[in-house]
Tab-separated table of C-alpha atoms in Angstrom:
chain	number	residue	atom	x	y	z
A	22	MET	CA	88.644	92.276	116.115
A	23	LYS	CA	87.978	94.897	114.309
A	24	TYR	CA	86.586	94.058	110.530
A	25	LYS	CA	87.266	96.988	108.170
A	26	LYS	CA	85.072	99.954	107.228
A	27	THR	CA	83.169	100.459	104.649
A	28	VAL	CA	85.185	101.643	102.086
A	29	CYS	CA	82.549	103.749	99.973
A	30	ALA	CA	81.500	105.043	103.477
A	31	ALA	CA	84.836	105.893	104.245
A	32	ALA	CA	85.534	107.495	100.990
A	33	VAL	CA	82.470	109.318	101.221
A	34	ALA	CA	84.044	110.542	104.688
A	35	LEU	CA	87.151	112.035	103.342
A	36	PHE	CA	86.141	113.887	100.254
A	37	SER	CA	83.820	115.631	102.353
A	38	HIS	CA	85.850	115.994	104.891
A	39	ALA	CA	88.936	116.892	104.115
A	40	ALA	CA	90.533	117.971	101.133
A	41	TRP	CA	93.042	115.767	100.304
A	42	ALA	CA	94.614	118.126	96.969
A	43	ASP	CA	97.204	115.631	95.290
A	44	SER	CA	97.488	113.240	98.235
A	45	TYR	CA	97.770	109.754	98.555
A	46	LEU	CA	95.257	108.697	99.939
A	47	GLN	CA	92.910	110.691	97.640
A	48	GLN	CA	94.607	108.683	94.352
A	49	LEU	CA	94.068	105.763	96.520
A	50	LEU	CA	90.485	106.554	97.240
A	51	SER	CA	89.940	107.089	93.251
A	52	GLN	CA	89.998	103.926	92.189
A	53	TRP	CA	87.119	102.939	93.610
A	54	PRO	CA	84.952	102.772	90.930
A	55	SER	CA	82.278	103.666	93.086
A	56	MET	CA	83.695	106.904	93.764
A	57	GLN	CA	83.639	107.844	90.103
A	58	SER	CA	79.490	107.641	89.767
A	59	ALA	CA	76.791	107.568	92.488
A	60	ILE	CA	78.616	108.468	94.851
A	61	GLN	CA	79.092	111.922	92.949
A	62	GLN	CA	75.993	112.118	91.461
A	63	ASN	CA	72.032	110.612	90.763
A	64	GLY	CA	71.858	107.226	91.011
A	65	ILE	CA	72.630	103.451	91.961
A	66	SER	CA	76.067	102.028	91.636
A	67	LEU	CA	77.427	98.562	92.350
A	68	TYR	CA	80.637	98.607	93.350
A	69	GLY	CA	83.034	95.805	95.582
A	70	ALA	CA	86.443	93.931	95.260
A	71	VAL	CA	87.826	90.031	95.347
A	72	ASP	CA	91.117	90.241	96.876
A	73	MET	CA	92.796	86.219	96.749
A	74	GLY	CA	96.484	85.527	98.227
A	75	LEU	CA	98.546	82.441	99.323
A	76	ASN	CA	99.362	82.394	103.059
A	77	PHE	CA	101.516	81.277	105.484
A	78	GLN	CA	101.022	81.680	109.113
A	79	SER	CA	103.599	80.076	112.418
A	80	VAL	CA	103.043	80.222	115.910
A	81	SER	CA	105.172	77.932	118.490
A	82	GLY	CA	106.255	75.855	115.843
A	83	ASN	CA	102.704	74.644	114.537
A	84	SER	CA	102.652	76.619	110.917
A	85	ARG	CA	99.734	76.465	107.980
A	86	TRP	CA	99.752	76.932	104.255
A	87	GLN	CA	96.157	78.012	103.231
A	88	THR	CA	94.065	80.355	100.609
A	89	GLN	CA	92.706	83.354	102.401
A	90	SER	CA	90.279	86.195	101.132
A	91	GLY	CA	90.924	89.598	102.032
A	92	GLY	CA	94.842	90.034	102.395
A	93	VAL	CA	94.393	93.764	101.202
A	94	HIS	CA	91.209	94.339	100.446
A	95	THR	CA	87.979	92.165	102.247
A	96	SER	CA	86.018	90.203	99.499
A	97	GLN	CA	82.899	92.233	99.135
A	98	PHE	CA	80.092	93.658	96.838
A	99	GLY	CA	77.987	96.106	97.494
A	100	LEU	CA	75.132	99.214	96.251
A	101	PHE	CA	75.246	102.541	96.844
A	102	GLY	CA	72.877	105.071	95.667
A	103	ARG	CA	71.948	109.192	95.941
A	104	GLU	CA	68.999	110.548	94.292
A	105	ASP	CA	69.106	114.726	94.476
A	106	LEU	CA	65.494	116.190	96.363
A	107	GLY	CA	66.472	119.730	95.692
A	108	GLY	CA	67.942	123.116	97.403
A	109	GLY	CA	70.946	120.915	98.753
A	110	LEU	CA	69.443	118.132	99.787
A	111	LYS	CA	70.234	114.306	98.460
A	112	ALA	CA	68.591	111.163	100.023
A	113	GLU	CA	71.175	108.578	100.037
A	114	PHE	CA	71.454	104.084	100.686
A	115	ASN	CA	74.303	101.460	101.333
A	116	LEU	CA	74.216	98.199	101.318
A	117	GLU	CA	77.423	95.894	101.924
A	118	ASN	CA	78.059	92.696	101.807
A	119	GLY	CA	81.291	90.782	102.891
A	120	PHE	CA	82.152	87.473	101.311
A	121	MET	CA	85.244	84.667	101.289
A	122	ALA	CA	86.118	84.583	97.946
A	123	ASN	CA	88.168	80.986	98.295
A	124	ASN	CA	84.634	79.454	99.302
A	125	GLY	CA	81.963	81.972	98.464
A	126	THR	CA	80.267	82.512	102.015
A	127	PHE	CA	79.258	84.486	104.333
A	128	GLY	CA	81.514	86.886	105.248
A	129	THR	CA	79.048	86.723	108.379
A	130	SER	CA	76.915	83.534	108.444
A	131	ASN	CA	72.876	83.986	107.645
A	132	THR	CA	73.665	87.757	107.216
A	133	LEU	CA	73.636	89.154	103.278
A	134	PHE	CA	74.503	92.916	103.971
A	135	ASP	CA	77.019	92.173	107.178
A	136	ARG	CA	79.056	95.853	106.208
A	137	ALA	CA	76.764	98.197	105.785
A	138	ALA	CA	72.789	99.059	105.474
A	139	TRP	CA	71.552	102.127	106.214
A	140	VAL	CA	69.783	104.557	104.228
A	141	GLY	CA	70.030	108.755	105.558
A	142	LEU	CA	69.773	112.252	104.512
A	143	ASN	CA	72.744	114.273	102.946
A	144	SER	CA	72.665	118.555	103.201
A	145	ALA	CA	75.611	120.767	102.764
A	146	THR	CA	74.033	122.759	105.178
A	147	TRP	CA	73.466	120.564	108.429
A	148	GLY	CA	75.212	117.474	107.172
A	149	VAL	CA	74.133	113.848	106.867
A	150	VAL	CA	72.053	111.729	109.157
A	151	ARG	CA	72.610	107.798	109.078
A	152	LEU	CA	70.547	105.116	110.149
A	153	GLY	CA	70.816	101.490	110.498
A	154	LEU	CA	74.137	99.707	110.187
A	155	GLN	CA	76.940	101.529	109.447
A	156	PRO	CA	80.792	102.850	110.947
A	157	THR	CA	81.544	103.854	114.062
A	158	ALA	CA	82.449	107.532	115.339
A	159	THR	CA	86.437	106.595	115.732
A	160	LEU	CA	89.682	106.837	114.344
A	161	PRO	CA	90.282	106.485	110.519
A	162	GLN	CA	91.295	103.408	109.397
A	163	PHE	CA	93.351	105.480	107.049
A	164	ILE	CA	95.797	105.843	110.154
A	165	ASP	CA	97.158	102.138	109.660
A	166	PRO	CA	99.104	101.953	106.246
A	167	PHE	CA	96.879	98.246	106.211
A	168	GLY	CA	93.190	99.408	106.093
A	169	GLU	CA	92.856	97.888	109.636
A	170	VAL	CA	91.911	94.562	106.961
A	171	MET	CA	90.901	91.669	108.902
A	172	THR	CA	93.713	89.881	108.070
A	173	ASN	CA	96.979	91.003	107.582
A	174	SER	CA	97.084	93.940	109.958
A	175	VAL	CA	99.201	93.723	113.150
A	176	VAL	CA	96.050	97.187	114.250
A	177	THR	CA	93.595	94.811	113.666
A	178	TRP	CA	94.662	92.653	115.952
A	179	LEU	CA	96.935	94.388	118.172
A	180	ALA	CA	95.365	97.667	119.019
A	181	GLY	CA	92.385	95.912	118.686
A	182	GLY	CA	93.103	93.564	121.678
A	183	ALA	CA	91.799	90.373	120.553
A	184	VAL	CA	93.165	88.287	123.356
A	185	GLN	CA	93.171	84.389	123.377
A	186	THR	CA	91.930	83.336	126.966
A	187	PRO	CA	90.853	79.567	127.707
A	188	LYS	CA	87.504	80.523	126.902
A	189	GLY	CA	88.074	81.755	123.363
A	190	VAL	CA	89.347	85.211	121.979
A	191	GLY	CA	87.715	88.198	123.236
A	192	TYR	CA	88.376	92.328	123.157
A	193	ASN	CA	90.890	92.917	125.724
A	194	ALA	CA	89.442	89.842	128.037
A	195	ASP	CA	92.981	90.167	129.582
A	196	LEU	CA	91.865	93.352	131.439
A	197	GLY	CA	88.547	91.918	133.119
A	198	PRO	CA	84.845	90.490	132.726
A	199	GLY	CA	82.788	92.953	130.721
A	200	SER	CA	86.126	94.490	128.478
A	201	SER	CA	85.685	95.930	125.488
A	202	GLN	CA	86.808	97.592	122.260
A	203	VAL	CA	85.187	99.633	119.903
A	204	LEU	CA	83.865	97.755	116.716
A	205	VAL	CA	84.133	98.627	113.099
A	206	ARG	CA	80.716	98.937	112.760
A	207	GLU	CA	77.357	99.322	114.423
A	208	ASN	CA	73.943	97.519	114.320
A	209	ASN	CA	70.809	99.475	115.224
A	210	ALA	CA	72.921	103.151	114.747
A	211	ALA	CA	72.037	106.874	114.170
A	212	THR	CA	74.723	109.039	113.380
A	213	TRP	CA	74.693	112.842	112.894
A	214	THR	CA	78.254	114.148	110.473
A	215	THR	CA	78.480	118.096	110.695
A	216	PRO	CA	79.615	119.673	107.415
A	217	ARG	CA	83.067	120.700	107.441
A	218	ILE	CA	83.953	124.317	108.706
A	219	MET	CA	87.156	125.973	108.348
A	220	GLY	CA	88.896	122.170	108.072
A	221	PHE	CA	86.586	121.054	111.101
A	222	GLY	CA	84.498	118.136	111.160
A	223	ALA	CA	82.455	116.086	113.824
A	224	THR	CA	80.603	112.689	113.754
A	225	PHE	CA	77.924	112.046	116.385
A	226	LEU	CA	77.041	107.902	117.174
A	227	TYR	CA	74.216	106.517	119.075
A	228	ALA	CA	73.900	103.026	118.484
A	229	PHE	CA	70.673	101.027	120.643
A	230	ASN	CA	71.518	98.002	122.636
A	231	GLY	CA	67.758	96.078	121.058
A	232	GLN	CA	67.300	94.029	124.382
A	233	ALA	CA	64.598	94.728	126.145
A	234	GLY	CA	65.171	95.334	130.192
A	235	VAL	CA	69.028	95.288	129.513
A	236	SER	CA	70.504	98.909	130.995
A	237	PRO	CA	70.895	101.025	129.177
A	238	ASN	CA	69.692	101.323	125.961
A	239	ALA	CA	72.690	102.216	124.650
A	240	SER	CA	75.548	99.967	123.322
A	241	ASN	CA	78.069	102.604	122.206
A	242	GLN	CA	77.810	106.501	122.308
A	243	GLY	CA	80.619	108.269	120.436
A	244	VAL	CA	81.874	111.209	118.962
A	245	VAL	CA	84.768	112.199	116.394
A	246	ALA	CA	86.257	115.370	115.945
A	247	SER	CA	88.936	116.212	113.339
A	248	TRP	CA	90.773	119.223	111.964
A	249	THR	CA	92.192	119.219	108.158
A	250	ASN	CA	94.095	121.515	106.196
A	251	GLY	CA	94.417	119.024	102.890
A	252	LYS	CA	98.141	117.926	104.243
A	253	LEU	CA	97.576	117.059	107.556
A	254	TYR	CA	94.755	115.667	109.144
A	255	VAL	CA	94.163	115.739	113.128
A	256	SER	CA	91.353	113.724	115.099
A	257	GLY	CA	90.287	112.735	118.663
A	258	ALA	CA	87.511	110.359	119.147
A	259	TYR	CA	85.722	109.518	122.328
A	260	ASN	CA	82.822	105.984	122.792
A	261	ARG	CA	81.220	104.723	125.596
A	262	VAL	CA	80.799	101.064	124.889
A	263	TRP	CA	78.652	98.563	126.906
A	264	SER	CA	78.773	95.012	127.039
A	265	SER	CA	76.957	91.792	126.751
A	266	GLU	CA	75.735	91.181	130.262
A	267	VAL	CA	78.633	89.602	132.444
A	268	GLU	CA	79.177	87.664	135.452
A	269	THR	CA	81.201	89.823	137.691
A	270	ALA	CA	81.678	90.262	141.713
A	271	SER	CA	78.525	92.295	142.349
A	272	GLY	CA	76.334	90.046	139.868
A	273	VAL	CA	74.851	89.819	136.370
A	274	GLN	CA	75.588	93.428	134.509
A	275	THR	CA	76.680	95.408	131.342
A	276	VAL	CA	80.743	96.926	131.717
A	277	ARG	CA	80.952	100.273	130.209
A	278	ASN	CA	83.768	100.702	128.842
A	279	ASP	CA	85.324	104.775	127.872
A	280	ILE	CA	87.637	104.213	124.949
A	281	TYR	CA	89.735	107.295	123.878
A	282	GLY	CA	92.039	108.079	121.025
A	283	VAL	CA	93.611	110.093	118.962
A	284	SER	CA	95.363	110.420	115.803
A	285	ALA	CA	97.007	111.736	112.521
A	286	ILE	CA	97.815	111.888	109.378
A	287	TYR	CA	100.280	113.905	106.649
A	288	ASP	CA	99.951	113.058	103.611
A	289	VAL	CA	101.970	115.033	100.779
A	290	GLY	CA	101.061	112.830	98.025
A	291	SER	CA	105.108	111.371	97.528
A	292	TYR	CA	104.779	110.088	101.116
A	293	MET	CA	101.859	109.477	104.174
A	294	LEU	CA	103.219	108.735	108.111
A	295	SER	CA	100.549	108.253	110.285
A	296	ALA	CA	100.297	107.855	114.642
A	297	ALA	CA	98.139	107.326	116.852
A	298	PHE	CA	96.955	106.618	120.259
A	299	GLN	CA	94.419	105.057	122.495
A	300	GLN	CA	93.092	103.629	125.727
A	301	VAL	CA	90.592	101.449	126.591
A	302	ALA	CA	89.583	101.775	130.214
A	303	PRO	CA	86.086	99.306	131.873
A	304	LYS	CA	84.192	101.188	134.928
A	305	LEU	CA	84.644	98.178	136.539
A	306	GLU	CA	86.406	97.764	139.869
A	307	GLY	CA	89.354	95.279	139.551
A	308	ASN	CA	89.502	95.913	136.247
A	309	GLY	CA	93.174	96.590	134.278
A	310	ILE	CA	93.579	99.397	131.117
A	311	ALA	CA	95.333	99.239	128.131
A	312	ARG	CA	96.757	100.936	126.062
A	313	SER	CA	98.218	100.600	122.030
A	314	TYR	CA	100.962	103.275	120.373
A	315	VAL	CA	100.531	103.486	116.656
A	316	ILE	CA	102.715	104.645	113.679
A	317	GLY	CA	102.468	103.922	110.523
A	318	ALA	CA	104.279	105.454	106.685
A	319	THR	CA	103.471	104.397	103.146
A	320	VAL	CA	105.470	105.315	100.121
A	321	PRO	CA	104.186	104.997	96.887
A	322	TRP	CA	106.473	105.694	93.583
A	323	GLY	CA	105.069	104.696	90.058
A	324	ARG	CA	103.437	101.203	89.990
A	325	ASN	CA	104.924	100.945	93.992
A	326	ALA	CA	103.895	101.252	96.924
A	327	VAL	CA	105.488	99.723	100.028
A	328	ARG	CA	104.239	100.111	103.476
A	329	ALA	CA	104.953	99.807	107.590
A	330	SER	CA	102.969	99.609	110.950
A	331	VAL	CA	104.507	99.307	114.586
A	332	VAL	CA	102.160	99.327	117.363
A	333	TYR	CA	103.088	98.360	121.458
A	334	ARG	CA	100.008	97.351	123.488
A	335	ASP	CA	100.440	97.989	127.248
A	336	THR	CA	98.502	97.554	130.193
A	337	SER	CA	98.099	98.220	133.637
A	338	GLY	CA	96.584	96.732	136.415
A	339	VAL	CA	96.433	93.534	135.147
A	340	ARG	CA	96.122	90.122	137.176
A	341	ASP	CA	97.659	86.488	135.807
A	342	ALA	CA	95.281	83.280	137.199
A	343	GLU	CA	96.512	83.639	140.540
A	344	GLY	CA	94.856	87.125	140.593
A	345	GLU	CA	98.936	88.759	141.063
A	346	PRO	CA	99.640	91.452	139.063
A	347	ALA	CA	101.382	90.241	135.667
A	348	LYS	CA	103.065	92.176	132.635
A	349	ASP	CA	101.583	91.962	130.150
A	350	SER	CA	102.174	93.799	126.590
A	351	ALA	CA	103.338	93.135	123.256
A	352	LEU	CA	104.980	94.328	120.319
A	353	GLY	CA	103.595	94.201	116.795
A	354	VAL	CA	105.324	94.997	113.006
A	355	MET	CA	103.888	94.903	109.816
A	356	LEU	CA	105.828	95.418	106.452
A	357	GLY	CA	103.974	95.449	102.987
A	358	TYR	CA	104.621	95.678	99.488
A	359	ASP	CA	101.594	96.610	96.487
A	360	TYR	CA	102.366	96.769	92.840
A	361	SER	CA	99.900	97.596	90.935
A	362	LEU	CA	98.948	96.242	87.160
A	363	SER	CA	95.712	98.924	86.468
A	364	LYS	CA	93.864	101.809	89.112
A	365	ARG	CA	91.657	98.056	89.738
A	366	THR	CA	94.492	95.739	90.099
A	367	SER	CA	97.270	95.025	92.307
A	368	LEU	CA	99.635	92.065	93.499
A	369	TYR	CA	100.745	92.213	97.250
A	370	ALA	CA	103.223	90.870	99.703
A	371	ARG	CA	102.827	90.597	103.736
A	372	ALA	CA	104.679	89.994	106.152
A	373	GLY	CA	104.143	91.042	109.924
A	374	PHE	CA	104.558	89.267	113.205
A	375	ILE	CA	103.113	90.452	116.863
A	376	ARG	CA	106.123	89.433	120.089
A	377	ASN	CA	104.171	88.756	122.969
A	378	TYR	CA	105.438	89.094	126.862
A	379	GLY	CA	103.879	88.785	129.824
A	380	ILE	CA	100.936	86.594	129.869
A	381	SER	CA	100.049	89.085	126.776
A	382	THR	CA	98.397	86.255	124.239
A	383	VAL	CA	97.104	88.300	121.671
A	384	ILE	CA	96.297	86.277	118.401
A	385	LEU	CA	97.270	87.260	114.569
A	386	ASN	CA	94.887	86.731	111.366
A	387	ASN	CA	92.498	84.804	113.848
A	388	ASN	CA	95.672	82.360	113.880
A	389	PRO	CA	94.990	80.597	117.451
A	390	LEU	CA	97.608	80.225	119.569
A	391	PRO	CA	99.091	76.861	120.615
A	392	VAL	CA	97.871	75.672	124.825
A	393	GLN	CA	99.658	74.366	127.712
A	394	THR	CA	99.303	70.567	127.646
A	395	GLY	CA	96.305	69.036	129.090
A	396	THR	CA	93.824	72.349	129.035
A	397	THR	CA	92.596	75.432	127.008
A	398	THR	CA	95.104	77.684	128.700
A	399	PRO	CA	96.616	79.570	125.462
A	400	GLU	CA	100.679	79.066	126.041
A	401	LEU	CA	102.851	82.504	126.843
A	402	GLY	CA	105.348	84.119	125.232
A	403	THR	CA	104.442	82.999	122.119
A	404	THR	CA	105.368	85.216	118.604
A	405	PRO	CA	102.527	84.570	115.856
A	406	LEU	CA	103.711	85.213	112.169
A	407	THR	CA	101.633	85.965	108.786
A	408	ALA	CA	103.009	85.975	105.636
A	409	SER	CA	101.125	86.509	102.109
A	410	VAL	CA	101.237	87.215	98.618
A	411	GLY	CA	98.109	87.488	96.684
A	412	ILE	CA	96.201	89.871	93.665
A	413	TYR	CA	92.830	92.093	94.265
A	414	HIS	CA	90.668	93.710	92.072
A	415	LEU	CA	88.273	96.499	92.330
A	416	PHE	CA	85.049	96.511	90.170
């Protein structure tokens, strides 16, 4: 289950890594007040979003209505600071909190800054170095027209591999013990982002696991490289992600997951198209492999914008509860409409579903699947769906 990336960090990456001249993405990101102040100048900027909607969810005849925070933007507030040190060198920091607008609680229990907490140096010559909680070196969230938000996005849940098992929901849990996914952000991380030269740039990440006696020292080693000519943005990422210690046939150990991905965004302002492929391959004998395919489109005109995404997740080497080879795939579709009341305030509507095939048990919008009678095993062949209408305001 991915969390939406820090907006300021993502915006900085796009504005520094790509010349999105007259692009839809640049227009979208420029609506954030933080992009008009501290990101570009000295000083400190307070920024954020408040997003609330009315949501309907249904799966296998079980339905519910609820208010829901974060239908388009994770409700959040943050501080971004920058100081010009001279000679093309700047000091920067970012602190960001996610919260639930429907009840005011923290997005992560007992954690004030759960979305960003880093400090770094930004050099026009040598690039950007950051230390702390920050986005990972992976494919850009904007390949998903819905921004990989934790609610109304099939990319978040399906490409992220949010699989329900008798033990709960886990990343790619159907692949076997220790299977994981690239988190959207990492604690204890150090990154270096290169300057962009002739359209090329890259970010390298090393995240420490912070646990004494657990080998290796890393929880994630990743790199994402990209190229842009202003309209076309292509990227490729490779991450090694280590699980927490799990019980395997060889005893208790961490499991390395090799995760590969490629993506492309074509943005001409009047429309934006995107596509991506990702493969998750746990390095443990007997585990399966998951592949996801994503396509998306956004068409804005005037105050309006329509969005659509389709995701297909397929696996190989997966076995059922009896240890027999099994079919395990799912298809997801999400549709959306936005109407801008101003540059900072918009109304929105979202609707989508995930169709599970074989033994697939992927959930949607954090709505658990019903379980088989007398067990904790989720039902098979389910189709969770979600629909929302709401409003957000940026500040």
